[in-house]
CSV table of C-alpha atoms in Angstrom, one decimal:
chain,number,residue,atom,x,y,z
A,582,PHE,CA,77.3,68.9,78.0
A,583,LEU,CA,74.2,66.4,79.1
A,584,GLY,CA,73.7,62.8,79.1
A,585,HIS,CA,76.5,61.4,80.7
A,586,SER,CA,77.9,61.2,84.7
A,587,TYR,CA,81.2,62.7,85.4
A,588,MET,CA,82.5,59.1,86.5
A,589,ASN,CA,81.9,57.8,83.2
A,590,LEU,CA,83.3,60.9,81.1
A,591,SER,CA,86.7,60.5,78.9
A,592,LYS,CA,89.1,63.3,78.0
A,593,LYS,CA,86.9,63.7,74.7
A,594,GLU,CA,83.4,63.9,76.4
A,595,LEU,CA,84.7,65.8,79.4
A,596,PRO,CA,82.8,69.5,78.9
A,597,LEU,CA,85.7,71.5,80.0
A,598,VAL,CA,85.7,75.2,80.1
A,599,ILE,CA,88.9,77.5,80.2
A,600,LEU,CA,88.7,80.9,81.4
A,601,THR,CA,91.9,82.9,80.3
A,602,GLY,CA,93.1,86.2,79.5
A,603,HIS,CA,96.7,88.1,80.4
A,604,ARG,CA,97.4,88.6,84.0
A,605,LYS,CA,95.7,91.3,85.8
A,606,SER,CA,93.3,91.6,83.2
A,607,GLY,CA,90.6,90.7,85.0
A,608,THR,CA,90.3,86.8,85.0
A,609,SER,CA,90.2,86.4,88.7
A,610,LEU,CA,87.1,88.6,89.0
A,611,PHE,CA,85.5,86.7,86.1
A,612,HIS,CA,86.2,83.1,87.6
A,613,ARG,CA,84.8,84.2,91.2
A,614,LEU,CA,81.6,85.3,89.3
A,615,PHE,CA,80.8,81.6,88.5
A,616,ASP,CA,81.5,80.5,92.1
A,617,GLY,CA,78.1,78.9,93.7
A,618,VAL,CA,76.3,78.5,90.2
A,619,ASN,CA,73.9,75.7,90.0
A,620,SER,CA,74.7,74.5,86.7
A,621,ILE,CA,78.9,74.2,86.4
A,622,ASN,CA,81.3,72.7,88.0
A,623,LEU,CA,84.0,75.2,89.5
A,624,TYR,CA,87.8,74.3,90.0
A,625,PRO,CA,88.2,76.6,93.1
A,626,THR,CA,91.8,78.3,92.1
A,627,ASP,CA,94.1,78.9,89.1
A,628,LEU,CA,95.1,75.2,87.4
A,629,THR,CA,99.0,76.8,88.2
A,630,VAL,CA,100.6,73.7,86.9
A,631,LEU,CA,99.9,75.4,83.2
A,632,TYR,CA,103.0,77.7,83.7
A,633,ALA,CA,104.5,76.5,87.4
A,634,TYR,CA,104.8,72.6,85.9
A,635,PHE,CA,104.5,72.9,82.1
A,636,SER,CA,106.7,73.0,80.4
A,637,CYS,CA,109.5,75.1,81.8
A,638,PHE,CA,110.1,72.2,84.2
A,639,THR,CA,108.9,69.4,82.1
A,640,ALA,CA,111.4,70.2,79.5
A,641,LYS,CA,114.1,69.8,81.8
A,642,LYS,CA,116.0,66.7,80.1
A,643,ASP,CA,117.5,65.5,83.1
A,644,VAL,CA,114.3,66.0,85.3
A,645,SER,CA,113.1,62.1,86.5
A,646,ASN,CA,109.6,60.9,86.6
A,647,LYS,CA,109.8,60.5,90.5
A,648,GLU,CA,111.0,64.3,90.2
A,649,LEU,CA,107.9,65.3,88.1
A,650,LYS,CA,105.4,63.7,90.4
A,651,GLU,CA,106.9,65.4,93.2
A,652,ARG,CA,106.6,68.9,91.4
A,653,LEU,CA,103.4,68.2,90.3
A,654,ILE,CA,101.9,67.6,93.8
A,655,TYR,CA,103.6,70.2,95.4
A,656,VAL,CA,102.4,72.4,93.0
A,657,VAL,CA,98.6,71.4,93.0
A,658,LYS,CA,98.9,71.0,96.9
A,659,ASN,CA,100.2,74.9,97.4
A,660,SER,CA,97.9,76.3,94.7
A,661,MET,CA,95.1,75.1,96.7
A,662,GLU,CA,96.3,77.2,99.8
A,663,TYR,CA,94.6,80.8,98.7
A,664,SER,CA,91.4,79.0,98.5
A,665,VAL,CA,91.5,77.6,101.8
A,666,LYS,CA,92.5,81.1,103.2
A,667,GLN,CA,89.4,82.4,101.6
A,668,GLY,CA,87.2,79.8,103.1
A,669,LEU,CA,87.3,76.4,101.4
A,670,ASP,CA,87.3,73.6,103.9
A,671,LEU,CA,90.6,71.5,104.8
A,672,THR,CA,88.6,68.1,104.3
A,673,SER,CA,87.7,69.1,100.8
A,674,LYS,CA,91.3,70.4,99.7
A,675,ASN,CA,92.9,66.9,101.6
A,676,ASN,CA,90.1,64.9,100.0
A,677,PHE,CA,91.1,66.0,96.5
A,678,LEU,CA,95.0,66.2,97.2
A,679,ASN,CA,94.7,62.1,98.2
A,680,VAL,CA,92.8,61.4,94.9
A,681,PHE,CA,94.6,63.4,92.7
A,682,GLU,CA,97.9,61.4,93.9
A,683,SER,CA,95.8,58.4,93.0
A,684,GLU,CA,95.1,59.5,89.8
A,685,ILE,CA,98.5,61.0,88.5
A,686,GLN,CA,99.8,57.3,88.6
A,687,LYS,CA,97.2,56.4,85.9
A,688,ILE,CA,98.4,59.3,83.3
A,689,ASP,CA,101.4,60.7,81.4
A,690,ILE,CA,102.4,63.3,83.9
A,691,ARG,CA,104.5,64.9,80.9
A,692,SER,CA,101.1,65.5,78.5
A,693,LYS,CA,99.5,68.7,79.8
A,694,SER,CA,95.9,67.1,78.6
A,695,ASP,CA,96.3,64.2,80.8
A,696,VAL,CA,97.6,66.0,84.1
A,697,ILE,CA,94.5,68.9,83.6
A,698,TYR,CA,92.1,66.0,82.9
A,699,ALA,CA,93.5,64.0,86.0
A,700,ILE,CA,92.8,67.4,88.1
A,701,CYS,CA,89.0,67.6,86.8
A,702,ASN,CA,88.6,64.2,87.4
A,703,SER,CA,90.2,64.0,90.8
A,704,TRP,CA,88.2,67.2,91.9
A,705,LEU,CA,84.9,65.9,90.7
A,706,LYS,CA,85.7,61.9,92.4
A,707,SER,CA,86.8,64.1,95.5
A,708,LYS,CA,83.4,65.9,95.8
A,709,GLU,CA,81.3,62.6,94.7
A,710,VAL,CA,80.0,64.4,91.8
A,711,THR,CA,77.4,61.9,90.2
A,712,PHE,CA,74.7,63.8,88.7
A,713,GLU,CA,74.1,64.6,84.9
A,714,ALA,CA,77.7,66.4,83.3
A,715,SER,CA,78.1,70.0,83.8
A,716,PRO,CA,80.7,72.3,82.3
A,717,PHE,CA,83.6,72.1,84.3
A,718,VAL,CA,85.2,75.6,84.5
A,719,VAL,CA,89.0,76.3,85.4
A,720,LYS,CA,90.8,79.3,85.3
A,721,GLU,CA,94.4,80.0,83.9
A,722,THR,CA,96.1,82.9,82.4
A,723,SER,CA,97.5,83.4,78.8
A,724,GLN,CA,96.1,80.2,77.2
A,725,SER,CA,94.4,81.0,74.5
A,726,VAL,CA,97.6,80.6,72.1
A,727,PHE,CA,97.1,76.9,73.0
A,728,PHE,CA,93.7,76.7,72.0
A,729,GLU,CA,94.0,74.9,69.2
A,730,ASP,CA,96.3,72.1,71.1
A,731,TYR,CA,93.5,71.9,73.8
A,732,ILE,CA,90.2,71.5,71.6
A,733,LYS,CA,92.1,68.2,69.9
A,734,GLU,CA,92.2,66.8,73.2
A,735,PHE,CA,89.4,68.0,74.6
A,736,PRO,CA,86.8,68.5,71.7
A,737,GLN,CA,83.9,69.6,74.0
A,738,LEU,CA,86.0,72.3,75.2
A,739,LYS,CA,85.0,75.6,75.1
A,740,MET,CA,87.2,78.5,75.9
A,741,ILE,CA,86.6,82.4,77.0
A,742,SER,CA,89.4,85.2,76.8
A,743,LEU,CA,88.9,88.2,79.0
A,744,ILE,CA,90.3,91.3,77.0
A,745,ARG,CA,91.2,94.6,78.7
A,746,ASP,CA,92.6,98.2,77.6
A,747,PRO,CA,96.1,96.9,77.5
A,748,ARG,CA,97.0,100.7,79.1
A,749,ASP,CA,94.8,99.8,82.3
A,750,ASN,CA,96.1,95.8,82.3
A,751,TYR,CA,99.6,97.4,82.2
A,752,ALA,CA,98.6,99.9,85.2
A,753,ALA,CA,97.5,96.9,87.2
A,754,ILE,CA,100.6,95.1,86.8
A,755,SER,CA,102.9,98.3,87.3
A,756,ALA,CA,101.3,98.7,91.0
A,757,GLY,CA,102.8,95.3,91.8
A,758,VAL,CA,106.4,95.5,90.3
A,759,ASP,CA,107.6,96.7,93.6
A,760,GLN,CA,105.9,94.8,96.4
A,761,TYR,CA,105.3,91.6,94.4
A,762,TYR,CA,107.0,91.3,91.0
A,763,SER,CA,110.6,92.3,92.4
A,764,LYS,CA,110.3,88.9,94.0
A,765,PHE,CA,110.1,87.4,91.0
A,766,GLY,CA,113.1,89.1,89.6
A,767,GLU,CA,111.0,91.9,87.3
A,768,ASN,CA,111.6,95.5,87.6
A,769,ASP,CA,109.6,98.1,85.4
A,770,LEU,CA,111.8,97.7,82.2
A,771,LYS,CA,110.8,93.4,82.5
A,772,ALA,CA,107.4,93.9,83.2
A,773,LEU,CA,106.9,96.3,80.6
A,774,SER,CA,108.8,94.2,78.0
A,775,SER,CA,106.4,91.4,79.5
A,776,HIS,CA,103.6,93.0,78.8
A,777,ILE,CA,103.7,94.4,75.2
A,778,ASN,CA,104.8,90.9,74.0
A,779,ARG,CA,102.6,88.6,76.2
A,780,ALA,CA,99.7,91.2,76.2
A,781,ARG,CA,99.9,91.5,72.4
A,782,MET,CA,100.0,87.7,72.0
A,783,ASP,CA,96.5,87.1,74.2
A,784,LEU,CA,95.3,90.0,72.2
A,785,ILE,CA,95.9,88.4,68.8
A,786,SER,CA,95.1,84.7,69.6
A,787,ALA,CA,91.7,85.8,71.0
A,788,LYS,CA,91.1,87.6,67.5
A,789,ILE,CA,92.1,84.4,65.5
A,790,ASN,CA,90.5,81.5,67.8
A,791,GLN,CA,87.2,83.9,67.8
A,792,GLU,CA,86.9,84.5,64.2
A,793,ASN,CA,87.7,80.7,63.3
A,794,TYR,CA,86.2,78.7,66.2
A,795,PRO,CA,83.1,81.0,67.1
A,796,ASP,CA,81.1,77.8,68.4
A,797,SER,CA,84.3,77.1,71.1
A,798,PHE,CA,86.0,80.2,71.5
A,799,MET,CA,84.3,83.7,73.1
A,800,ALA,CA,86.3,86.8,74.1
A,801,ILE,CA,85.0,89.5,76.1
A,802,ARG,CA,85.8,92.8,77.1
A,803,PHE,CA,86.7,93.6,80.8
A,804,GLU,CA,85.2,96.7,80.3
A,805,ASP,CA,81.7,95.3,79.0
A,806,LEU,CA,81.7,92.5,81.9
A,807,ILE,CA,82.2,95.7,84.5
A,808,ARG,CA,79.8,98.2,82.6
A,809,ASP,CA,77.0,95.8,81.9
A,810,THR,CA,77.5,92.6,83.8
A,811,LYS,CA,74.0,91.2,83.4
A,812,THR,CA,74.1,91.4,79.8
A,813,THR,CA,77.6,90.1,79.3
A,814,MET,CA,77.2,87.0,81.6
A,815,LYS,CA,73.7,86.0,79.7
A,816,ASN,CA,76.2,86.4,76.7
A,817,VAL,CA,78.5,83.9,78.3
A,818,SER,CA,75.9,81.7,79.5
A,819,ASN,CA,74.3,81.2,76.2
A,820,PHE,CA,77.5,80.4,75.0
A,821,LEU,CA,77.8,77.4,77.3
A,822,ASN,CA,74.7,76.5,77.0
A,823,ILE,CA,73.7,77.1,80.6
A,824,ASP,CA,71.1,78.9,82.1
A,825,PHE,CA,71.8,82.4,83.2
A,826,GLU,CA,71.7,82.5,87.2
A,827,GLU,CA,71.5,86.0,89.2
A,828,SER,CA,74.6,84.6,91.0
A,829,MET,CA,76.6,85.3,87.9
A,830,LEU,CA,76.5,88.9,89.2
A,831,SER,CA,78.1,88.8,92.4
A,832,PRO,CA,81.9,87.6,92.8
A,833,ASP,CA,81.9,85.1,95.9
A,834,ILE,CA,84.9,82.9,96.8
A,835,SER,CA,83.8,79.7,98.5
A,836,GLY,CA,80.2,81.4,99.6
A,837,LYS,CA,81.8,84.8,100.2
A,838,SER,CA,82.1,88.2,99.1
A,839,TYR,CA,85.1,88.3,96.9
A,840,LYS,CA,87.3,91.5,98.1
A,841,GLY,CA,89.5,91.5,94.5
A,842,ASN,CA,93.3,91.3,94.5
A,843,SER,CA,94.6,94.8,93.8
A,844,PHE,CA,98.2,95.2,94.3
A,845,GLU,CA,97.0,98.9,95.8
A,846,GLY,CA,95.2,97.2,98.7
A,847,ILE,CA,91.8,98.5,97.6
A,848,SER,CA,89.1,96.3,98.7
A,849,PHE,CA,86.2,96.4,97.2
A,850,SER,CA,82.7,94.1,97.5
A,851,GLY,CA,80.7,93.5,94.3
A,852,ILE,CA,82.2,95.0,91.0
A,853,SER,CA,84.1,98.1,90.8
A,854,ASN,CA,84.6,100.1,87.8
A,855,GLN,CA,87.1,102.2,89.6
A,856,ASN,CA,90.0,101.9,87.8
A,857,ILE,CA,88.5,101.4,83.8
A,858,GLY,CA,90.0,104.0,82.0
A,859,LYS,CA,92.7,105.2,84.8
A,860,TRP,CA,95.7,104.6,83.3
A,861,LYS,CA,96.7,108.3,82.4
A,862,THR,CA,97.0,108.5,86.3
A,863,ARG,CA,98.5,105.2,86.8
A,864,ILE,CA,101.2,104.8,84.5
A,865,THR,CA,103.7,107.5,83.0
A,866,ILE,CA,102.7,108.6,79.8
A,867,GLU,CA,106.2,107.4,78.2
A,868,SER,CA,104.6,103.8,79.2
A,869,ALA,CA,101.5,104.2,77.7
A,870,LYS,CA,103.6,105.2,74.4
A,871,VAL,CA,105.1,102.3,74.0
A,872,ILE,CA,102.2,100.3,74.5
A,873,GLU,CA,100.3,102.1,72.0
A,874,TYR,CA,103.0,102.0,69.7
A,875,TRP,CA,103.5,98.0,70.0
A,876,MET,CA,99.4,97.4,70.2
A,877,VAL,CA,98.0,99.7,67.8
A,878,ASP,CA,96.7,96.8,65.3
A,879,VAL,CA,95.3,94.8,68.3
A,880,MET,CA,93.8,98.0,69.9
A,881,ASP,CA,92.0,99.2,67.1
A,882,TYR,CA,90.5,95.9,66.4
A,883,TRP,CA,89.1,95.3,70.2
A,884,ASN,CA,88.0,98.9,69.9
A,885,TYR,CA,90.4,100.8,72.3
A,886,ASP,CA,91.0,104.3,71.2
A,887,LEU,CA,94.5,105.8,71.2
A,888,GLU,CA,95.8,108.6,73.1
A,889,PHE,CA,98.9,109.7,70.7
A,890,SER,CA,100.1,110.0,67.6
A,891,GLN,CA,102.0,107.1,66.2
A,892,ILE,CA,104.8,109.1,64.9
A,893,CYS,CA,104.8,110.5,68.7
A,894,SER,CA,104.6,107.1,70.1
A,895,GLN,CA,107.7,105.8,67.6
A,896,ALA,CA,109.8,108.7,68.9
A,897,GLU,CA,109.2,107.2,72.8
A,898,PHE,CA,109.5,103.7,71.6
A,899,SER,CA,112.9,104.5,70.1
A,900,LYS,CA,114.0,105.2,73.6
A,901,PHE,CA,112.8,102.0,75.0
A,902,TYR,CA,113.8,100.0,72.3
A,903,GLU,CA,117.6,100.7,73.6
A,904,LYS,CA,117.0,99.8,76.7
A,905,TYR,CA,115.1,97.0,76.0
A,906,ASN,CA,117.6,95.9,73.3
A,907,CYS,CA,120.5,96.4,75.3
A,908,GLU,CA,118.7,94.3,78.3
A,909,TYR,CA,117.7,91.3,76.7
A,910,PHE,CA,119.1,90.9,73.1
A,911,TYR,CA,122.7,92.5,72.5
A,912,HIS,CA,125.6,90.4,71.9
A,913,ASP,CA,129.2,92.1,72.4
A,914,SER,CA,130.4,90.3,69.2
A,915,PHE,CA,133.9,92.2,69.7
A,916,SER,CA,134.6,91.1,73.0
A,917,LYS,CA,137.4,88.5,73.8
């Protein structure tokens, strides 16, 4: 990672680090542990463009380059608002956006790697970074399945995926269905359906990538991060070839203590273990059985013990499947 000024780094040289994991698996907390670390450069918020711009928007056949640029700028600008509310000064935000609007004139705005590179480069230029190159850390959910695509474009890439007990993970999602996810058309059935497929995808891709790219891909369990933060972050530091710093033990945002983003309105200072293993009181037994049935193999791989027998979970999953099938897959071939 050493030996160049960022101003001269190409995509092939950029020491990009992507933090990822399924939604509500603890990625925001993990991201905040890098705030204020001297040996890295940190993009202060989610990249956002990897789900709000790519690829559902860019895949539209009738969208023009002008519309794409407008959408891209809109997404990046709005994604910065959270950081501003948490303490990022407006000058930093505005300087970054001005540089970014200039940088995207030089790239293929339909290319993921070009857009990621433009965001990184714009942030560094706006901060006037001129020292020796350090890892540039960004965060986005559910990116491990794209790992091989990214490493072709960014050979220096290191990706770290956060793994969480899928029952606890769903409990965190379920808590936000009524007040948050319902705004985007999600109900309990859609949230659970999404979770068993997308969380499973993340757990499988983390397994495959870590086994095949151990020097470039690392998976850590949320539970280990919470229960033994120091050991876990020392392992992360070794993986990134940077010095461990005590600041990695305290989640901050723009230099201020990070209070978490629980849908239940629970505010905590530092790192809290209060929801580890609490799925039994946070979700229904029926939902837990559905999750266990669909994820039995990856739960075993990541050392999460089952609570129910597979035959018992299958009986529950069959009931879930009837609703799942009717909602998403059934087609009435007898209709006129």
